[in-house]
Each structure stands twice: as structure tokens, then as C-alpha cells.
PDB file of C-alpha atoms in Angstrom:
ATOM      1  CA  UNK A 219      73.949 114.634  97.059  1.00 50.00           C
ATOM      2  CA  UNK A 220      77.214 116.465  96.628  1.00 51.00           C
ATOM      3  CA  UNK A 221      77.085 119.951  98.134  1.00 56.00           C
ATOM      4  CA  UNK A 222      79.679 122.497  99.190  1.00 61.00           C
ATOM      5  CA  UNK A 223      79.427 121.503 102.868  1.00 68.00           C
ATOM      6  CA  UNK A 224      80.167 117.946 101.717  1.00 79.00           C
ATOM      7  CA  UNK A 225      83.346 119.249 100.039  1.00 81.00           C
ATOM      8  CA  UNK A 226      84.447 120.973 103.247  1.00 82.00           C
ATOM      9  CA  UNK A 227      83.812 117.776 105.195  1.00 84.00           C
ATOM     10  CA  UNK A 228      85.749 115.859 102.528  1.00 87.00           C
ATOM     11  CA  UNK A 229      88.701 118.234 102.942  1.00 89.00           C
ATOM     12  CA  UNK A 230      88.924 117.258 106.617  1.00 89.00           C
ATOM     13  CA  UNK A 231      88.728 113.564 105.720  1.00 90.00           C
ATOM     14  CA  UNK A 232      91.275 114.032 102.954  1.00 94.00           C
ATOM     15  CA  UNK A 233      93.659 115.673 105.419  1.00 95.00           C
ATOM     16  CA  UNK A 234      93.498 112.559 107.628  1.00 96.00           C
ATOM     17  CA  UNK A 235      93.695 110.227 104.618  1.00 97.00           C
ATOM     18  CA  UNK A 236      96.754 112.069 103.272  1.00 98.00           C
ATOM     19  CA  UNK A 237      98.819 111.558 106.415  1.00 98.00           C
ATOM     20  CA  UNK A 238      97.675 107.986 107.078  1.00 98.00           C
ATOM     21  CA  UNK A 239      98.426 106.880 103.493  1.00 98.00           C
ATOM     22  CA  UNK A 240     101.881 108.534 103.436  1.00 97.00           C
ATOM     23  CA  UNK A 241     102.853 107.101 106.836  1.00 97.00           C
ATOM     24  CA  UNK A 242     101.534 103.632 105.953  1.00 98.00           C
ATOM     25  CA  UNK A 243     103.545 103.650 102.720  1.00 97.00           C
ATOM     26  CA  UNK A 244     106.706 104.754 104.523  1.00 97.00           C
ATOM     27  CA  UNK A 245     106.164 102.071 107.212  1.00 97.00           C
ATOM     28  CA  UNK A 246     105.683  99.472 104.446  1.00 97.00           C
ATOM     29  CA  UNK A 247     102.339  98.392 105.882  1.00 97.00           C
ATOM     30  CA  UNK A 248      99.150  99.618 104.214  1.00 97.00           C
ATOM     31  CA  UNK A 249      96.861  97.981 106.797  1.00 97.00           C
ATOM     32  CA  UNK A 250      96.276 101.234 108.715  1.00 96.00           C
ATOM     33  CA  UNK A 251      95.297 102.996 105.451  1.00 98.00           C
ATOM     34  CA  UNK A 252      92.961 100.232 104.253  1.00 98.00           C
ATOM     35  CA  UNK A 253      89.791 101.910 105.577  1.00 97.00           C
ATOM     36  CA  UNK A 254      90.642 105.117 103.665  1.00 97.00           C
ATOM     37  CA  UNK A 255      91.259 103.450 100.298  1.00 97.00           C
ATOM     38  CA  UNK A 256      89.292 101.610  97.643  1.00 97.00           C
ATOM     39  CA  UNK A 257      89.933  97.865  97.564  1.00 97.00           C
ATOM     40  CA  UNK A 258      91.736  98.113  94.194  1.00 97.00           C
ATOM     41  CA  UNK A 259      94.073 100.907  95.282  1.00 98.00           C
ATOM     42  CA  UNK A 260      94.820  99.169  98.580  1.00 98.00           C
ATOM     43  CA  UNK A 261      95.685  95.902  96.802  1.00 98.00           C
ATOM     44  CA  UNK A 262      97.836  97.763  94.273  1.00 97.00           C
ATOM     45  CA  UNK A 263      99.845  99.583  96.955  1.00 97.00           C
ATOM     46  CA  UNK A 264     100.152  96.445  99.057  1.00 97.00           C
ATOM     47  CA  UNK A 265     101.554  94.623  96.007  1.00 97.00           C
ATOM     48  CA  UNK A 266     104.032  97.413  95.260  1.00 97.00           C
ATOM     49  CA  UNK A 267     105.275  97.297  98.850  1.00 98.00           C
ATOM     50  CA  UNK A 268     105.689  93.506  98.660  1.00 97.00           C
ATOM     51  CA  UNK A 269     107.863  93.931  95.536  1.00 97.00           C
ATOM     52  CA  UNK A 270     109.914  96.618  97.273  1.00 97.00           C
ATOM     53  CA  UNK A 271     110.417  94.287 100.238  1.00 97.00           C
ATOM     54  CA  UNK A 272     111.566  91.482  97.937  1.00 97.00           C
ATOM     55  CA  UNK A 273     114.021  93.956  96.375  1.00 97.00           C
ATOM     56  CA  UNK A 274     115.242  95.032  99.830  1.00 98.00           C
ATOM     57  CA  UNK A 275     113.987  98.576  99.302  1.00 98.00           C
ATOM     58  CA  UNK A 276     112.015 100.966 101.460  1.00 97.00           C
ATOM     59  CA  UNK A 277     110.620 104.361 100.488  1.00 97.00           C
ATOM     60  CA  UNK A 278     111.182 106.614 103.508  1.00 97.00           C
ATOM     61  CA  UNK A 279     108.917 109.670 103.820  1.00 97.00           C
ATOM     62  CA  UNK A 280     109.583 112.271 106.523  1.00 97.00           C
ATOM     63  CA  UNK A 281     108.468 115.810 107.390  1.00 97.00           C
ATOM     64  CA  UNK A 282     105.255 115.170 105.459  1.00 97.00           C
ATOM     65  CA  UNK A 283     103.238 118.366 104.944  1.00 98.00           C
ATOM     66  CA  UNK A 284      99.943 118.958 103.207  1.00 98.00           C
ATOM     67  CA  UNK A 285     100.167 122.569 102.031  1.00 97.00           C
ATOM     68  CA  UNK A 286      97.038 122.962  99.944  1.00 96.00           C
ATOM     69  CA  UNK A 287      94.148 120.918  98.636  1.00 94.00           C
ATOM     70  CA  UNK A 288      91.227 121.924  96.495  1.00 93.00           C
ATOM     71  CA  UNK A 289      88.572 120.143  94.467  1.00 92.00           C
ATOM     72  CA  UNK A 290      89.224 120.405  90.730  1.00 92.00           C
ATOM     73  CA  UNK A 291      86.606 118.063  89.280  1.00 90.00           C
ATOM     74  CA  UNK A 292      83.298 116.815  90.667  1.00 86.00           C
ATOM     75  CA  UNK A 293      80.933 114.255  89.204  1.00 85.00           C
ATOM     76  CA  UNK A 294      77.584 114.023  90.986  1.00 81.00           C
ATOM     77  CA  UNK A 295      75.726 111.046  89.538  1.00 79.00           C
ATOM     78  CA  UNK A 296      72.107 109.981  90.049  1.00 83.00           C
ATOM     79  CA  UNK A 297      73.662 106.751  91.314  1.00 80.00           C
ATOM     80  CA  UNK A 298      75.659 107.854  94.394  1.00 79.00           C
ATOM     81  CA  UNK A 299      78.095 104.950  93.912  1.00 81.00           C
ATOM     82  CA  UNK A 300      79.346 106.741  90.785  1.00 85.00           C
ATOM     83  CA  UNK A 301      79.993 110.091  92.509  1.00 88.00           C
ATOM     84  CA  UNK A 302      83.613 111.197  92.412  1.00 90.00           C
ATOM     85  CA  UNK A 303      85.762 114.164  93.330  1.00 92.00           C
ATOM     86  CA  UNK A 304      89.302 114.911  92.157  1.00 94.00           C
ATOM     87  CA  UNK A 305      91.423 117.008  94.517  1.00 95.00           C
ATOM     88  CA  UNK A 306      94.551 118.965  93.667  1.00 96.00           C
ATOM     89  CA  UNK A 307      97.131 118.190  96.364  1.00 97.00           C
ATOM     90  CA  UNK A 308     100.153 120.371  97.026  1.00 97.00           C
ATOM     91  CA  UNK A 309     102.550 119.036  99.622  1.00 97.00           C
ATOM     92  CA  UNK A 310     106.172 118.599 100.575  1.00 98.00           C
ATOM     93  CA  UNK A 311     108.234 115.885 102.190  1.00 98.00           C
ATOM     94  CA  UNK A 312     111.634 114.345 102.516  1.00 98.00           C
ATOM     95  CA  UNK A 313     111.407 111.366 100.138  1.00 97.00           C
ATOM     96  CA  UNK A 314     114.157 108.811  99.602  1.00 97.00           C
ATOM     97  CA  UNK A 315     114.669 105.089  99.048  1.00 97.00           C
ATOM     98  CA  UNK A 316     116.991 102.954 101.133  1.00 97.00           C
ATOM     99  CA  UNK A 317     118.546  99.560 100.527  1.00 97.00           C
ATOM    100  CA  UNK A 318     117.319  97.737 103.633  1.00 96.00           C
ATOM    101  CA  UNK A 319     120.209  95.233 103.568  1.00 96.00           C
ATOM    102  CA  UNK A 320     122.974  97.859 103.441  1.00 95.00           C
ATOM    103  CA  UNK A 321     120.832 100.456 105.281  1.00 92.00           C
ATOM    104  CA  UNK A 322     121.966 103.165 102.896  1.00 95.00           C
ATOM    105  CA  UNK A 323     120.200 105.652 100.693  1.00 95.00           C
ATOM    106  CA  UNK A 324     120.037 104.658  97.015  1.00 96.00           C
ATOM    107  CA  UNK A 325     117.709 107.319  95.596  1.00 96.00           C
ATOM    108  CA  UNK A 326     116.257 110.673  96.618  1.00 94.00           C
ATOM    109  CA  UNK A 327     117.485 113.115  99.234  1.00 94.00           C
ATOM    110  CA  UNK A 328     117.546 112.311 102.957  1.00 94.00           C
ATOM    111  CA  UNK A 329     117.862 115.915 104.092  1.00 94.00           C
ATOM    112  CA  UNK A 330     115.732 118.270 102.039  1.00 96.00           C
ATOM    113  CA  UNK A 331     111.955 118.465 101.735  1.00 97.00           C
ATOM    114  CA  UNK A 332     110.788 118.504  98.170  1.00 96.00           C
ATOM    115  CA  UNK A 333     107.483 120.053  97.047  1.00 97.00           C
ATOM    116  CA  UNK A 334     105.104 117.973  94.944  1.00 97.00           C
ATOM    117  CA  UNK A 335     101.729 118.186  93.237  1.00 97.00           C
ATOM    118  CA  UNK A 336      99.398 115.220  92.881  1.00 97.00           C
ATOM    119  CA  UNK A 337      95.750 114.645  92.056  1.00 96.00           C
ATOM    120  CA  UNK A 338      93.748 112.391  94.369  1.00 96.00           C
ATOM    121  CA  UNK A 339      90.453 110.841  93.284  1.00 96.00           C
ATOM    122  CA  UNK A 340      87.806 110.027  95.887  1.00 95.00           C
ATOM    123  CA  UNK A 341      84.790 107.839  95.198  1.00 93.00           C
ATOM    124  CA  UNK A 342      81.835 106.850  97.331  1.00 89.00           C
ATOM    125  CA  UNK A 343      81.864 103.559  99.166  1.00 87.00           C
ATOM    126  CA  UNK A 344      78.517 103.339 100.922  1.00 85.00           C
ATOM    127  CA  UNK A 345      78.159 106.470 103.030  1.00 83.00           C
ATOM    128  CA  UNK A 346      81.848 107.408 103.052  1.00 87.00           C
ATOM    129  CA  UNK A 347      84.458 108.628 100.608  1.00 92.00           C
ATOM    130  CA  UNK A 348      87.580 106.584  99.852  1.00 95.00           C
ATOM    131  CA  UNK A 349      90.773 107.321  97.964  1.00 97.00           C
ATOM    132  CA  UNK A 350      90.629 105.403  94.697  1.00 97.00           C
ATOM    133  CA  UNK A 351      93.438 106.831  92.553  1.00 96.00           C
ATOM    134  CA  UNK A 352      96.534 109.032  92.797  1.00 96.00           C
ATOM    135  CA  UNK A 353      98.000 110.738  89.745  1.00 95.00           C
ATOM    136  CA  UNK A 354     101.260 112.663  89.538  1.00 93.00           C
ATOM    137  CA  UNK A 355     101.101 116.232  88.218  1.00 89.00           C
ATOM    138  CA  UNK A 356     102.279 115.111  84.755  1.00 88.00           C
ATOM    139  CA  UNK A 357      99.397 112.609  84.542  1.00 89.00           C
ATOM    140  CA  UNK A 358      96.589 115.149  85.069  1.00 81.00           C
ATOM    141  CA  UNK A 359      95.429 114.769  81.450  1.00 82.00           C
ATOM    142  CA  UNK A 360      93.738 111.536  82.623  1.00 80.00           C
ATOM    143  CA  UNK A 361      91.277 113.608  84.685  1.00 78.00           C
ATOM    144  CA  UNK A 362      87.946 114.370  83.075  1.00 72.00           C
ATOM    145  CA  UNK A 363      87.471 117.902  84.412  1.00 66.00           C
ATOM    146  CA  UNK A 364      83.792 118.627  84.997  1.00 58.00           C
TER     147      UNK A 364
END
């Protein structure tokens, strides 16, 4: 069952997941992050990266920092496979897109870290928690706060 010590353990796992997912995205290879993600999210991100590659684009992420994370919604179901936790994520990073053919920046800022807020949803997969959805701060109305 979902208890407060479980949340603290999840925070440690989320910290690892956060950095692995961001670095995998920036490296344009989600394979390293696969074990931390639901199958659907992994396939979705892998597909997005394939489209970026076809378009000769790469999203470069640098100086990635996780500043704060806290649970904002918890659903503890009788069926553990339906348990979920939404975390508020506050971070910062340098975030820009390059044209891989011309090797030049086409969007974002190469020099300055930019703060961001996201909401990350974790669901149970067997005996571990996996990232199953990421929402931007302006999409938080999709979260069923409980």
C-alpha cells in the first residue's frame, strides 16, 4: 500500500528518473530511460525523437537541475496496478533545438538556464513505479487532484 515512506522512496527514484529521462531525450536515444518509463510513454518519446531526426533536429538539454519535487495527487487503489502519484516538478535547464545539418541553433537559448514547472505521473508496474505521463504547467487541469 501507498504510505509516506513509499513517497520518500519514490522521491529518490524520481530524482534518478528525472536525470535519466532528460539526458536520454537530449542524446536522442530513449533506450537508457526505457526501464523508468511506461511502455506507452517510451514509445511516444521514441517516436517523437525519430520525427526530430527525420527533420534534422535535436533538442539539446544542458545544466539540468531538479530544484523541487513534491507529490500533489495520490490514488491508492485496492488493485495496486491502478495506484498512481502525480509529482510537481520544479527544475531548470539550458534548452534549445539545433539543426543537425547546419549545426546551428534554431530555437531556444544556448546560454541561459530557464526555470520550468511540470507534473510527472507515476504508476505501478509490478513492484516498481514508472513514469507514465508528463504535463506542462499549463496542462495541470488534466490532473484529478485527490
